[in-house]
Amino acid sequence: MCGPERTQNDGLCIFPGPLNNTSTIAAPWTPDASLADKSGNLRPEFLWAALDCTGAFTSFPLPDGVAIVLGELAASILGVVKPGDRCIVLGWPLGVEGRKRLAGTAIYAPNDRLVALARAVWIEVPSSTWS
């Protein structure tokens, strides 16, 4: 779903970067029509995925030899998004507790309308787990 190797029609194409030299990250996101349900709204699982992906980016860069996996994601979907809506996705670190990295994320639709909000727990694991 996410990551810098994904392309249009193969992922969400959310690539956040630092916002004004702070620990907050942000990215523009215009959801593709392929992500809509029968009523023309973005399916909720893609809002969850956008919150999830953005939360991971709040932990980067990681120390050598460390990877992260999602431990928990609690989200509230507060509104609807239509394909083609020009959204902004934000993420910010909430702290570190041992191997846990905590992050907040939000999605804003046009007119600064908050449509989703989440809190994630990312867990550090040895990157050798994936090799």
PDB file of C-alpha atoms in Angstrom, residues 4-83:
ATOM      1  CA  PRO A   4       8.595   5.019  -2.018  1.00  0.00           C
ATOM      2  CA  GLU A   5       8.723   2.166  -4.549  1.00  0.00           C
ATOM      3  CA  ARG A   6       4.947   2.281  -5.177  1.00  0.00           C
ATOM      4  CA  THR A   7       3.534   3.957  -8.268  1.00  0.00           C
ATOM      5  CA  GLN A   8       0.110   5.288  -9.257  1.00  0.00           C
ATOM      6  CA  ASN A   9      -2.432   2.416  -9.347  1.00  0.00           C
ATOM      7  CA  ASP A  10      -0.075   0.300  -7.191  1.00  0.00           C
ATOM      8  CA  GLY A  11      -0.429   2.095  -3.880  1.00  0.00           C
ATOM      9  CA  LEU A  12      -1.565   5.261  -2.182  1.00  0.00           C
ATOM     10  CA  CYS A  13       1.410   7.380  -3.344  1.00  0.00           C
ATOM     11  CA  ILE A  14       1.748   9.213  -0.035  1.00  0.00           C
ATOM     12  CA  PHE A  15       5.326  10.403   0.430  1.00  0.00           C
ATOM     13  CA  PRO A  16       5.497  12.718   3.466  1.00  0.00           C
ATOM     14  CA  GLY A  17       8.330  15.035   4.289  1.00  0.00           C
ATOM     15  CA  PRO A  18       9.152  17.461   7.117  1.00  0.00           C
ATOM     16  CA  LEU A  19       6.842  20.408   7.590  1.00  0.00           C
ATOM     17  CA  ASN A  20       8.634  23.711   8.202  1.00  0.00           C
ATOM     18  CA  ASN A  21      11.666  22.176   9.950  1.00  0.00           C
ATOM     19  CA  THR A  22       9.533  20.517  12.647  1.00  0.00           C
ATOM     20  CA  SER A  23       9.015  16.888  13.627  1.00  0.00           C
ATOM     21  CA  THR A  24       5.615  17.033  11.893  1.00  0.00           C
ATOM     22  CA  ILE A  25       5.472  15.485   8.438  1.00  0.00           C
ATOM     23  CA  ALA A  26       2.966  16.206   5.687  1.00  0.00           C
ATOM     24  CA  ALA A  27       2.054  15.129   2.189  1.00  0.00           C
ATOM     25  CA  PRO A  28      -0.548  16.013  -0.400  1.00  0.00           C
ATOM     26  CA  TRP A  29      -2.818  13.115  -1.318  1.00  0.00           C
ATOM     27  CA  THR A  30      -5.396  12.921  -4.070  1.00  0.00           C
ATOM     28  CA  PRO A  31      -7.164   9.545  -3.780  1.00  0.00           C
ATOM     29  CA  ASP A  32      -7.648   7.633  -7.014  1.00  0.00           C
ATOM     30  CA  ALA A  33     -11.123   6.693  -8.299  1.00  0.00           C
ATOM     31  CA  SER A  34     -10.220   3.006  -7.952  1.00  0.00           C
ATOM     32  CA  LEU A  35     -10.424   3.442  -4.152  1.00  0.00           C
ATOM     33  CA  ALA A  36     -14.130   4.377  -4.114  1.00  0.00           C
ATOM     34  CA  ASP A  37     -17.095   2.343  -2.956  1.00  0.00           C
ATOM     35  CA  LYS A  38     -20.374   2.017  -4.902  1.00  0.00           C
ATOM     36  CA  SER A  39     -21.658   5.315  -3.500  1.00  0.00           C
ATOM     37  CA  GLY A  40     -18.613   7.198  -4.797  1.00  0.00           C
ATOM     38  CA  ASN A  41     -16.933   7.739  -1.420  1.00  0.00           C
ATOM     39  CA  LEU A  42     -13.446   6.579  -0.569  1.00  0.00           C
ATOM     40  CA  ARG A  43     -13.653   3.186   1.141  1.00  0.00           C
ATOM     41  CA  PRO A  44     -12.794   3.457   4.872  1.00  0.00           C
ATOM     42  CA  GLU A  45      -9.987   0.901   4.693  1.00  0.00           C
ATOM     43  CA  PHE A  46      -8.059   3.297   2.452  1.00  0.00           C
ATOM     44  CA  LEU A  47      -8.409   6.108   4.986  1.00  0.00           C
ATOM     45  CA  TRP A  48      -7.045   3.691   7.601  1.00  0.00           C
ATOM     46  CA  ALA A  49      -4.213   2.753   5.229  1.00  0.00           C
ATOM     47  CA  ALA A  50      -3.332   6.420   4.654  1.00  0.00           C
ATOM     48  CA  LEU A  51      -3.196   6.993   8.424  1.00  0.00           C
ATOM     49  CA  ASP A  52      -1.099   3.835   8.863  1.00  0.00           C
ATOM     50  CA  CYS A  53       1.423   4.646   6.132  1.00  0.00           C
ATOM     51  CA  THR A  54       1.923   8.217   7.267  1.00  0.00           C
ATOM     52  CA  GLY A  55       2.508   7.125  10.859  1.00  0.00           C
ATOM     53  CA  ALA A  56       5.432   4.956   9.805  1.00  0.00           C
ATOM     54  CA  PHE A  57       7.190   7.925   8.233  1.00  0.00           C
ATOM     55  CA  THR A  58       7.276   9.731  11.618  1.00  0.00           C
ATOM     56  CA  SER A  59       9.927   7.219  12.773  1.00  0.00           C
ATOM     57  CA  PHE A  60      12.376   7.798   9.929  1.00  0.00           C
ATOM     58  CA  PRO A  61      15.288   7.809   9.742  1.00  0.00           C
ATOM     59  CA  LEU A  62      15.737   4.647  11.803  1.00  0.00           C
ATOM     60  CA  PRO A  63      19.031   3.592  13.360  1.00  0.00           C
ATOM     61  CA  ASP A  64      21.080   1.045  11.399  1.00  0.00           C
ATOM     62  CA  GLY A  65      19.845  -2.479  11.951  1.00  0.00           C
ATOM     63  CA  VAL A  66      16.361  -1.380  13.077  1.00  0.00           C
ATOM     64  CA  ALA A  67      13.005  -1.808  11.324  1.00  0.00           C
ATOM     65  CA  ILE A  68       9.499  -1.079  12.608  1.00  0.00           C
ATOM     66  CA  VAL A  69       6.236  -3.011  12.503  1.00  0.00           C
ATOM     67  CA  LEU A  70       2.775  -1.735  13.335  1.00  0.00           C
ATOM     68  CA  GLY A  71       1.679  -2.892  16.770  1.00  0.00           C
ATOM     69  CA  GLU A  72      -1.599  -0.994  17.091  1.00  0.00           C
ATOM     70  CA  LEU A  73      -3.629   1.569  15.184  1.00  0.00           C
ATOM     71  CA  ALA A  74      -6.653   3.287  16.732  1.00  0.00           C
ATOM     72  CA  ALA A  75      -8.487   5.594  14.344  1.00  0.00           C
ATOM     73  CA  SER A  76     -11.626   7.694  14.090  1.00  0.00           C
ATOM     74  CA  ILE A  77     -13.150   8.316  10.686  1.00  0.00           C
ATOM     75  CA  LEU A  78     -14.961  11.643  11.008  1.00  0.00           C
ATOM     76  CA  GLY A  79     -16.085  12.338   7.458  1.00  0.00           C
ATOM     77  CA  VAL A  80     -16.067  11.215   3.859  1.00  0.00           C
ATOM     78  CA  VAL A  81     -13.498  11.728   1.133  1.00  0.00           C
ATOM     79  CA  LYS A  82     -14.293  11.580  -2.555  1.00  0.00           C
ATOM     80  CA  PRO A  83     -11.813  10.359  -5.153  1.00  0.00           C
TER      81      PRO A  83
END
